[in-house]
Short mmCIF file of C-alpha atoms in Angstrom, two decimals:
data_model
loop_
_atom_site.label_atom_id
_atom_site.label_comp_id
_atom_site.label_asym_id
_atom_site.label_seq_id
_atom_site.Cartn_x
_atom_site.Cartn_y
_atom_site.Cartn_z
CA MET I 379 -9.87 18.82 21.95
CA ASP I 380 -10.59 18.13 25.61
CA LEU I 381 -11.91 14.72 26.60
CA LEU I 382 -14.18 15.76 29.49
CA LEU I 383 -14.37 13.02 32.10
CA PHE I 384 -16.42 14.81 34.74
CA ASN I 385 -17.65 18.19 35.87
CA GLY I 386 -17.64 19.02 39.54
CA ARG I 387 -17.64 21.65 42.22
CA VAL I 388 -14.76 21.98 44.66
CA HIS I 389 -15.16 23.54 48.10
CA CYS I 390 -12.68 26.27 49.08
CA GLU I 391 -11.79 25.77 52.78
CA SER I 392 -11.08 29.47 53.33
CA SER I 393 -14.48 30.57 52.09
CA ASP I 394 -18.10 29.53 51.99
CA ARG I 395 -18.09 29.98 48.20
CA TYR I 396 -17.78 27.24 45.64
CA TYR I 397 -15.60 27.36 42.54
CA GLN I 398 -16.64 25.75 39.27
CA GLN I 399 -14.08 23.19 38.17
CA LYS I 400 -13.67 20.86 35.19
CA PHE I 401 -11.23 18.03 34.71
CA SER I 402 -9.89 17.00 31.32
CA MET I 403 -7.50 14.31 30.21
CA GLY I 404 -5.35 14.38 27.11
CA THR I 405 -2.81 11.94 25.79
CA THR I 406 -0.28 11.60 23.00
CA GLY I 407 1.77 8.60 22.11
CA ARG I 408 3.42 6.30 19.62
CA ILE I 409 3.94 2.60 20.19
CA GLY I 410 4.57 -0.49 18.12
CA ALA I 411 7.43 -2.64 16.90
CA GLY I 412 10.30 -2.18 14.46
CA ILE I 413 13.27 -4.16 13.22
CA SER I 414 16.32 -3.68 11.02
CA PRO I 415 16.62 -7.13 9.40
CA SER I 416 20.05 -6.41 7.90
CA LEU I 417 21.51 -6.06 11.43
CA PRO I 418 22.68 -9.30 13.10
CA GLU I 419 20.46 -8.78 16.16
CA HIS I 420 17.54 -7.32 14.09
CA THR I 421 17.09 -4.47 16.61
CA GLY I 422 15.37 -1.53 14.92
CA ARG I 423 17.75 1.41 14.67
CA GLN I 424 17.09 4.98 13.48
CA LEU I 425 18.70 5.74 10.11
CA ASN I 426 19.22 9.51 10.51
CA LEU I 427 22.70 11.00 10.67
CA ILE I 428 24.33 11.31 14.08
CA GLY I 429 23.94 14.82 15.51
CA GLN I 430 20.69 15.57 13.66
CA GLY I 431 18.12 13.87 15.87
CA SER I 432 14.86 13.40 13.98
CA LEU I 433 15.83 15.70 11.10
CA GLY I 434 15.39 13.33 8.19
CA SER I 435 12.07 11.84 9.43
CA ARG I 436 10.60 10.84 12.78
CA LEU I 437 8.86 7.63 11.65
CA GLU I 438 11.62 5.41 13.08
CA GLN I 439 11.45 6.94 16.55
CA GLY I 440 10.80 4.64 19.50
CA ASP I 441 7.87 4.23 21.86
CA TYR I 442 6.48 6.94 24.11
CA VAL I 443 3.23 7.66 25.95
CA ASP I 444 2.23 10.98 27.56
CA PHE I 445 -0.79 11.58 29.80
CA LEU I 446 -1.97 15.18 30.25
CA PRO I 447 -4.37 15.65 33.18
CA ALA I 448 -5.65 19.20 33.64
CA PHE I 449 -7.97 21.08 36.00
CA HIS I 450 -9.88 24.12 34.72
CA PHE I 451 -11.15 26.79 37.11
CA LYS I 452 -13.25 29.93 36.82
CA ALA I 453 -13.05 32.98 39.02
CA VAL I 454 -15.92 33.77 41.37
CA ASN I 455 -18.67 35.81 39.66
CA ALA I 456 -16.75 35.64 36.35
CA ASN I 457 -18.53 35.62 33.02
CA ASN I 458 -18.01 32.79 30.56
CA ASP I 459 -15.63 34.94 28.50
CA SER I 460 -13.61 36.22 31.48
CA THR I 461 -10.74 34.69 33.44
CA HIS I 462 -9.55 31.19 32.47
CA ILE I 463 -7.42 29.33 35.03
CA ASP I 464 -5.75 26.02 34.19
CA PHE I 465 -3.46 23.61 35.99
CA GLN I 466 -1.85 21.07 33.68
CA ALA I 467 0.65 18.28 34.18
CA ARG I 468 2.29 15.83 31.79
CA LEU I 469 3.32 12.32 32.79
CA ALA I 470 5.82 11.04 30.23
CA PHE I 471 6.98 7.47 29.64
CA TYR I 472 9.69 6.65 27.09
CA SER I 473 11.60 3.58 26.06
CA SER I 474 15.36 3.76 25.55
CA LYS I 475 18.16 1.89 23.77
CA GLY I 476 15.81 0.36 21.22
CA THR I 477 13.63 -1.42 23.78
CA PHE I 478 9.85 -1.72 23.45
CA LEU I 479 7.86 0.11 26.12
CA GLY I 480 5.62 -2.84 26.93
CA ASN I 481 8.61 -5.14 27.59
CA VAL I 482 10.48 -3.06 30.18
CA ASN I 483 9.94 -1.19 33.43
CA THR I 484 11.80 1.32 35.60
CA GLY I 485 13.84 -1.52 37.11
CA SER I 486 15.15 -2.66 33.72
CA ILE I 487 18.63 -1.65 32.63
CA GLY I 488 18.17 0.91 29.86
CA GLY I 489 14.41 0.45 30.11
CA THR I 490 11.67 2.96 30.84
CA VAL I 491 12.35 6.67 31.31
CA VAL I 492 9.71 8.43 33.43
CA SER I 493 9.56 12.23 33.70
CA LEU I 494 7.30 15.15 34.61
CA PRO I 495 8.12 17.76 31.94
CA GLU I 496 4.98 19.80 32.64
CA ALA I 497 3.32 20.98 35.85
CA PHE I 498 2.17 24.60 35.69
CA VAL I 499 -0.65 27.04 36.35
CA GLU I 500 -1.72 29.46 33.64
CA VAL I 501 -4.18 32.35 33.98
CA ARG I 502 -5.54 33.90 30.77
CA ASN I 503 -7.57 37.10 30.35
CA ILE I 504 -7.31 38.06 34.00
CA VAL I 505 -10.66 39.57 35.08
CA GLY I 506 -11.54 40.04 31.42
CA SER I 507 -8.36 41.98 30.64
CA LYS I 508 -5.68 41.34 27.99
CA TRP I 509 -3.22 40.17 30.66
CA SER I 510 -2.13 36.55 31.14
CA ALA I 511 0.44 34.85 33.38
CA TRP I 512 1.92 31.41 34.05
CA ALA I 513 4.48 29.73 36.32
CA GLY I 514 5.89 26.22 36.55
CA ALA I 515 7.46 23.69 34.21
CA ARG I 516 6.01 23.36 30.72
CA TYR I 517 6.54 22.61 27.06
CA MET I 518 6.78 26.25 26.01
CA ARG I 519 7.11 25.77 22.27
CA TYR I 520 5.14 26.63 19.15
CA ASP I 521 5.50 25.88 15.42
CA ASP I 522 7.38 22.73 14.49
CA ILE I 523 8.30 20.74 11.41
CA HIS I 524 6.02 17.90 12.38
CA ILE I 525 7.48 15.24 10.11
CA CYS I 526 10.81 15.76 11.92
CA ASP I 527 9.45 16.67 15.38
CA TYR I 528 11.65 19.79 15.15
CA PHE I 529 10.51 22.89 17.10
CA TYR I 530 12.79 25.19 15.22
CA PHE I 531 12.32 28.76 16.47
CA ASP I 532 11.16 29.28 20.06
CA ASP I 533 11.39 26.07 22.07
CA HIS I 534 11.77 27.18 25.71
CA SER I 535 10.68 23.93 27.31
CA THR I 536 11.94 24.12 30.88
CA GLN I 537 10.98 25.70 34.21
CA GLY I 538 10.16 29.37 34.76
CA PHE I 539 7.39 31.96 34.61
CA GLY I 540 5.96 34.54 32.24
CA ILE I 541 3.48 37.34 31.66
CA LYS I 542 1.72 38.41 28.48
CA HIS I 543 -0.24 41.45 27.39
CA LYS I 544 -2.03 41.17 24.05
CA ASN I 545 0.69 40.08 21.60
CA THR I 546 3.74 40.84 23.75
CA ALA I 547 5.19 38.31 26.22
CA PHE I 548 8.04 38.39 28.72
CA SER I 549 9.34 35.17 30.28
CA MET I 550 12.21 33.95 32.44
CA TYR I 551 13.59 30.42 32.34
CA PHE I 552 15.97 28.51 34.61
CA PRO I 553 17.25 25.37 32.84
CA ALA I 554 20.33 24.59 34.98
CA ALA I 555 20.50 21.23 36.77
CA ILE I 556 22.97 19.23 38.84
CA ASP I 557 24.28 16.75 36.31
CA THR I 558 27.23 14.67 37.44
CA SER I 559 27.24 12.79 34.12
CA SER I 560 28.10 16.06 32.35
CA THR I 561 26.00 15.34 29.27
CA GLY I 562 26.64 18.86 28.00
CA VAL I 563 29.91 20.68 27.50
CA LEU I 564 28.83 23.61 29.70
CA PRO I 565 28.95 22.35 33.32
CA TYR I 566 26.30 23.58 35.73
CA SER I 567 27.35 21.40 38.68
CA TYR I 568 30.58 21.77 40.62
CA VAL I 569 32.09 20.85 43.99
CA ASN I 570 31.73 23.59 46.61
CA ILE I 571 33.73 23.38 49.84
CA ILE I 572 32.37 26.48 51.62
CA SER I 573 30.88 24.27 54.35
CA GLY I 574 34.20 22.52 54.94
CA LYS I 575 33.26 19.45 52.98
CA ASN I 576 32.73 18.60 49.35
CA ASP I 577 29.13 19.52 48.51
CA LEU I 578 27.78 19.24 44.98
CA THR I 579 25.97 22.42 43.98
CA TYR I 580 25.13 24.14 40.72
CA ARG I 581 25.32 27.52 39.08
CA GLN I 582 22.14 28.81 37.53
CA ARG I 583 21.46 29.99 33.99
CA GLU I 584 18.94 32.85 33.82
CA ILE I 585 17.22 33.42 30.48
CA PHE I 586 15.23 36.59 29.78
CA VAL I 587 12.93 36.25 26.75
CA LEU I 588 10.87 38.94 25.05
CA ASP I 589 8.71 38.13 22.04
CA HIS I 590 6.16 40.13 20.10
CA THR I 591 3.71 39.01 17.44
CA LEU I 592 2.65 41.30 14.60
CA ARG I 593 -0.58 40.75 12.67
CA SER I 594 -0.37 43.69 10.31
CA TRP I 595 -2.30 42.21 7.41
CA PRO I 596 -4.74 39.29 7.03
CA GLY I 597 -3.23 35.83 6.72
CA HIS I 598 0.28 36.92 7.74
CA VAL I 599 1.93 36.73 11.16
CA VAL I 600 5.43 37.96 12.06
CA LYS I 601 6.99 36.98 15.38
CA LEU I 602 10.04 38.78 16.79
CA LEU I 603 12.23 37.06 19.38
CA GLY I 604 14.92 38.37 21.72
CA GLU I 605 16.78 36.50 24.48
CA PHE I 606 19.49 37.34 27.00
CA HIS I 607 21.32 34.52 28.82
CA HIS I 608 23.45 34.85 31.95
CA VAL I 609 25.32 31.91 33.46
CA ALA I 610 26.59 32.64 36.97
CA GLY I 611 30.18 31.83 37.89
CA SER I 612 31.08 29.29 40.55
CA SER I 613 31.91 30.36 44.10
CA GLN I 614 35.39 31.29 45.34
CA GLN I 615 35.47 28.00 47.30
CA ALA I 616 34.89 25.81 44.25
CA SER I 617 37.48 23.11 43.63
CA ILE I 618 37.41 24.08 39.94
CA ARG I 619 36.55 27.69 39.05
CA PHE I 620 34.05 28.45 36.29
CA PRO I 621 33.65 32.08 35.16
CA SER I 622 30.30 33.74 34.49
CA ASP I 623 29.23 34.08 30.85
CA ASN I 624 26.53 35.69 28.70
CA GLY I 625 24.79 35.30 25.37
CA TRP I 626 22.17 36.91 23.11
CA VAL I 627 19.59 35.60 20.64
CA TRP I 628 17.71 37.45 17.89
CA GLY I 629 15.10 35.92 15.62
CA VAL I 630 12.23 36.61 13.23
CA LYS I 631 9.58 34.17 12.00
CA TRP I 632 7.07 34.82 9.22
CA SER I 633 3.95 32.69 8.76
CA ALA I 634 1.51 33.07 5.87
CA ASP I 635 -1.68 31.30 4.90
CA ILE I 636 -1.75 29.86 1.38
CA LYS I 637 -5.02 29.68 -0.51
CA THR I 638 -5.74 26.19 -1.82
CA LYS I 639 -8.99 24.34 -2.47
CA GLU I 640 -8.59 22.60 0.90
CA LYS I 641 -8.04 24.73 4.01
CA GLY I 642 -4.98 24.68 6.25
CA SER I 643 -2.18 25.38 3.75
CA PHE I 644 0.66 27.63 4.94
CA ASN I 645 4.26 28.73 4.52
CA GLN I 646 6.69 29.50 7.35
CA LEU I 647 10.14 31.06 7.17
CA ALA I 648 12.37 31.64 10.21
CA LEU I 649 15.84 33.03 10.89
CA ARG I 650 17.49 32.84 14.31
CA TYR I 651 20.97 33.88 15.45
CA GLY I 652 22.52 33.28 18.86
CA ASN I 653 25.96 34.10 20.25
CA GLY I 654 28.02 33.34 23.35
CA VAL I 655 26.51 30.70 25.63
CA ALA I 656 23.21 31.09 23.73
CA ASN I 657 24.50 29.32 20.59
CA GLY I 658 22.51 26.04 21.03
CA GLY I 659 21.32 23.57 19.94
CA ASP I 660 22.32 20.33 18.28
CA ASN I 661 21.19 16.74 17.78
CA GLY I 662 17.64 17.77 16.89
CA ASN I 663 17.26 19.94 20.00
CA THR I 664 16.71 23.63 19.32
CA GLN I 665 16.88 25.20 22.78
CA THR I 666 19.39 28.04 22.65
CA TRP I 667 20.58 27.21 26.17
CA ARG I 668 22.06 23.89 25.01
CA THR I 669 25.44 25.55 24.41
CA TYR I 670 27.40 24.11 21.49
CA GLY I 671 31.17 23.60 21.20
CA ALA I 672 34.12 24.28 23.50
CA PRO I 673 34.99 27.40 25.52
CA ASN I 674 37.92 29.68 24.82
CA ILE I 675 40.96 27.97 26.31
CA GLU I 676 42.24 31.17 27.95
CA SER I 677 39.11 32.95 29.18
CA GLN I 678 37.08 29.76 29.72
CA ARG I 679 34.14 31.67 28.25
CA TYR I 680 32.25 31.28 24.97
CA ASP I 681 33.66 34.44 23.43
CA GLY I 682 33.05 34.44 19.67
CA ALA I 683 30.66 31.47 19.74
CA TYR I 684 27.59 31.70 17.51
CA SER I 685 24.90 29.69 15.78
CA ALA I 686 22.67 30.64 12.83
CA THR I 687 19.56 28.67 11.82
CA LEU I 688 17.45 29.17 8.69
CA VAL I 689 14.20 27.19 8.28
CA GLU I 690 11.66 26.96 5.46
CA HIS I 691 8.48 24.92 6.06
CA PHE I 692 5.28 24.61 4.05
CA LEU I 693 2.08 22.57 3.82
CA LEU I 694 -0.17 22.35 0.75
CA ASN I 695 -3.56 20.66 1.10
CA PHE I 696 -5.42 19.39 -1.95
CA LYS I 697 -8.48 17.20 -2.34
CA LYS I 698 -6.59 13.99 -3.07
CA CYS I 699 -3.25 14.66 -1.38
CA SER I 700 -1.21 16.90 0.94
CA LEU I 701 2.43 17.96 0.51
CA ASN I 702 4.55 18.89 3.52
CA GLY I 703 8.10 20.10 2.80
CA TYR I 704 10.96 21.67 4.74
CA GLY I 705 14.54 22.84 4.61
CA VAL I 706 16.90 23.44 7.57
CA TYR I 707 20.37 24.98 7.50
CA ILE I 708 22.45 25.34 10.68
CA GLN I 709 25.96 26.70 11.11
CA SER I 710 27.48 26.72 14.59
CA GLN I 711 30.81 27.68 16.13
CA GLY I 712 31.97 27.21 19.72
CA GLY I 713 34.22 29.49 21.72
CA GLY I 714 37.39 27.45 21.17
CA ASN I 715 40.26 28.69 19.03
CA ALA I 716 40.12 25.77 16.60
CA ARG I 717 37.59 25.02 13.90
CA GLY I 718 38.10 21.29 14.31
CA PHE I 719 38.73 19.81 17.75
CA ALA I 720 39.00 21.91 20.91
CA GLN I 721 39.04 21.09 24.62
CA ASP I 722 35.90 21.44 26.72
CA TYR I 723 35.78 22.20 30.46
CA TYR I 724 36.68 18.57 31.21
CA LYS I 725 39.74 18.54 28.91
CA ARG I 726 37.98 16.33 26.38
CA SER I 727 38.52 16.93 22.67
CA ILE I 728 35.21 17.80 21.02
CA TYR I 729 34.16 19.34 17.72
CA ASN I 730 34.04 23.13 17.86
CA SER I 731 32.14 23.80 14.62
CA LYS I 732 29.49 22.14 12.46
CA LYS I 733 27.25 22.63 9.45
CA ASP I 734 23.90 20.88 8.91
CA LEU I 735 21.70 20.88 5.82
CA VAL I 736 18.52 18.80 5.70
CA VAL I 737 15.67 19.00 3.17
CA GLY I 738 12.68 16.74 2.85
CA MET I 739 9.14 16.20 1.67
CA ARG I 740 6.17 14.13 2.83
CA ALA I 741 3.33 13.33 0.43
CA ILE I 742 0.06 12.01 1.85
CA THR I 743 -2.16 10.43 -0.80
CA TYR I 744 -5.77 9.99 0.29
CA VAL I 745 -6.48 6.65 -1.42
CA THR I 746 -9.73 6.45 0.52
CA ASN I 747 -11.04 8.32 3.56
CA TRP I 748 -9.66 5.65 5.88
CA PHE I 749 -6.56 4.53 3.95
CA HIS I 750 -3.74 7.03 3.36
CA LEU I 751 -0.40 6.37 1.68
CA ILE I 752 2.49 8.31 3.25
CA THR I 753 5.70 8.65 1.23
CA GLU I 754 8.76 10.65 2.27
CA LEU I 755 12.03 11.64 0.66
CA HIS I 756 14.84 13.28 2.66
CA TYR I 757 18.40 14.42 2.01
CA ALA I 758 20.77 15.23 4.91
CA GLN I 759 24.39 16.24 5.21
CA ARG I 760 26.57 17.17 8.16
CA GLN I 761 30.12 18.43 8.51
CA ASP I 762 31.82 18.31 11.92
CA GLY I 763 34.91 20.50 12.13
CA ASN I 764 37.15 20.11 9.08
CA ASN I 765 35.92 16.61 8.26
CA PRO I 766 34.36 15.73 4.91
CA TYR I 767 30.56 15.80 4.72
CA ALA I 768 28.57 12.79 5.91
CA ARG I 769 25.53 12.37 3.64
CA MET I 770 22.30 10.38 3.71
CA THR I 771 19.39 10.01 1.28
CA LYS I 772 16.27 8.33 2.65
CA PHE I 773 13.05 7.08 1.11
CA ILE I 774 10.05 5.95 3.18
CA ILE I 775 6.75 4.37 2.25
CA ALA I 776 4.13 4.00 4.99
CA PRO I 777 0.65 2.64 4.18
CA THR I 778 -1.59 4.03 6.93
CA LEU I 779 -4.99 3.13 8.39
CA VAL I 780 -6.95 6.19 9.58
CA PRO I 781 -10.03 4.93 11.45
CA THR I 782 -11.49 8.44 11.87
CA ALA I 783 -11.81 8.62 8.05
CA GLU I 784 -10.53 12.21 7.98
CA ARG I 785 -8.68 13.48 4.92
CA SER I 786 -6.15 15.61 6.78
CA PRO I 787 -2.43 15.57 7.64
CA TRP I 788 -3.50 15.94 11.28
CA ALA I 789 -5.96 13.04 11.42
CA ARG I 790 -5.21 10.69 14.31
CA PRO I 791 -5.03 7.91 15.42
CA HIS I 792 -2.84 6.21 12.81
CA ILE I 793 -1.75 2.63 12.38
CA ARG I 794 1.22 2.60 10.01
CA LEU I 795 3.33 0.05 8.21
CA ILE I 796 6.76 1.73 7.94
CA CYS I 797 9.38 0.80 5.33
CA SER I 798 12.50 3.01 5.42
CA PHE I 799 15.53 2.80 3.14
CA ALA I 800 18.64 4.99 3.54
CA HIS I 801 21.73 5.33 1.38
CA TYR I 802 24.94 6.76 2.89
CA ASN I 803 28.05 8.17 1.27
CA GLN I 804 31.37 6.46 1.88
CA TYR I 805 32.45 8.84 4.66
CA ALA I 806 29.24 8.32 6.64
CA SER I 807 29.56 4.56 6.24
CA ASP I 808 33.23 4.43 7.24
CA HIS I 809 32.68 6.60 10.35
CA ALA I 810 29.37 5.09 11.56
CA TYR I 811 27.37 8.33 11.17
CA SER I 812 24.00 6.90 12.26
CA ALA I 813 22.58 4.72 15.02
CA TYR I 814 22.10 2.06 12.35
CA LEU I 815 25.69 2.28 11.09
CA GLN I 816 27.03 1.98 14.63
CA GLN I 817 25.69 -1.58 14.56
CA ALA I 818 26.30 -2.31 10.86
CA VAL I 819 29.95 -1.95 9.93
CA ASN I 820 30.73 -0.36 6.53
CA HIS I 821 27.19 -0.61 5.16
CA ARG I 822 26.16 1.84 2.44
CA TRP I 823 22.46 0.97 2.79
CA GLY I 824 20.26 0.98 5.88
CA THR I 825 16.78 -0.48 6.36
CA TYR I 826 14.00 -0.27 8.92
CA PHE I 827 10.60 -1.99 8.96
CA GLY I 828 7.93 -1.50 11.57
CA VAL I 829 4.27 -1.22 12.51
CA ARG I 830 3.33 1.59 14.87
CA SER I 831 0.26 3.38 16.10
CA GLU I 832 0.20 7.10 16.90
CA TRP I 833 -2.50 9.16 18.62
CA TRP I 834 -3.23 12.67 19.91
CA ILE I 835 -6.10 13.65 22.19
CA PHE I 836 -5.93 17.21 23.57
#
């Protein structure tokens, strides 16, 4: 919902007319404290397997606060049901390296991360038509597995523009950035000497996305997705030459309402396949432009690379409880010749293939209207290259205060007591396959205890 702070009228300098304008403020966040008492320094560490992000539960994630200011306009002489014009921004603040947000600032080493992931204008139902358009930077993403914060099908959160007519949308995205730290294996930045000196520049990735939503019968929605990616090559004057490359993505997502005594139950099933440079993502990120693996050593392209993702997600609402379950399977291959290690553009040896399987369930028991008991059970396994599988089983119990007294999985704010217990197989323990295990040598069990609040106001 919008939290309306004021209504006003803004004068347009180029005209004697006035435009109606409203301002709204939203916010989301999670903040609190957590420790892992079995670690020597007691710093709270996430228990999930390395490379899977929040798959396996998000309750151990660190602090963040987002503020979402927005301005809402109406066209001159427009009816209430006509053109809707919005400008929205998102100011994001995150803690890093296990720090607490209230104890650090931007001057702290490994402290606060500040970003502006959203700043865009969107126009819907232009002059009462079925046309809409937007441009800017935004979180362009839809259904997610909430208990894992995993936007599994069509997360295109970056900068670009798009148009939409009824249920069909076309968008273009430009995610490339100058990144001298080379956090990804596909370099966008390179040294260009066309001016006679070493200038850092970057090659752009252009993503063309077409999606169409079908509502053929009541309670069922099918979404079709198609993407084409083109990564430009570096210039002839580059100190290191990078060839151009391409990739495709195809996907289908089915959503269906489920009839239960309490409203809001559903089932979602999605299949997505990407090849070439569009074979992302990994580590809990699902953007297809986060290319996985190494390039072909001869062509320096991602020939033969692919990634397939299958997701099942459901929610069942009953009078006394809600059940939220999911399953995710991912199989990815880079462009390198080896299944195990291959060399990336920087001659580093990295894994060129992986398999992920994660399943889990959250049960919310409505003990009273204002006191809910959250319990979760997750199983995760990951195979990098030809290695044995790393495996984790996790159980969580989280007694939760819900001051709004709403019996719903979406009721917020929450104040939770979080108790997480994870058991690892021997391979995961020996090879430090979690943030927790990287601090706890050869442990088979991991623990996390914390108290955190979480809120959403839209």
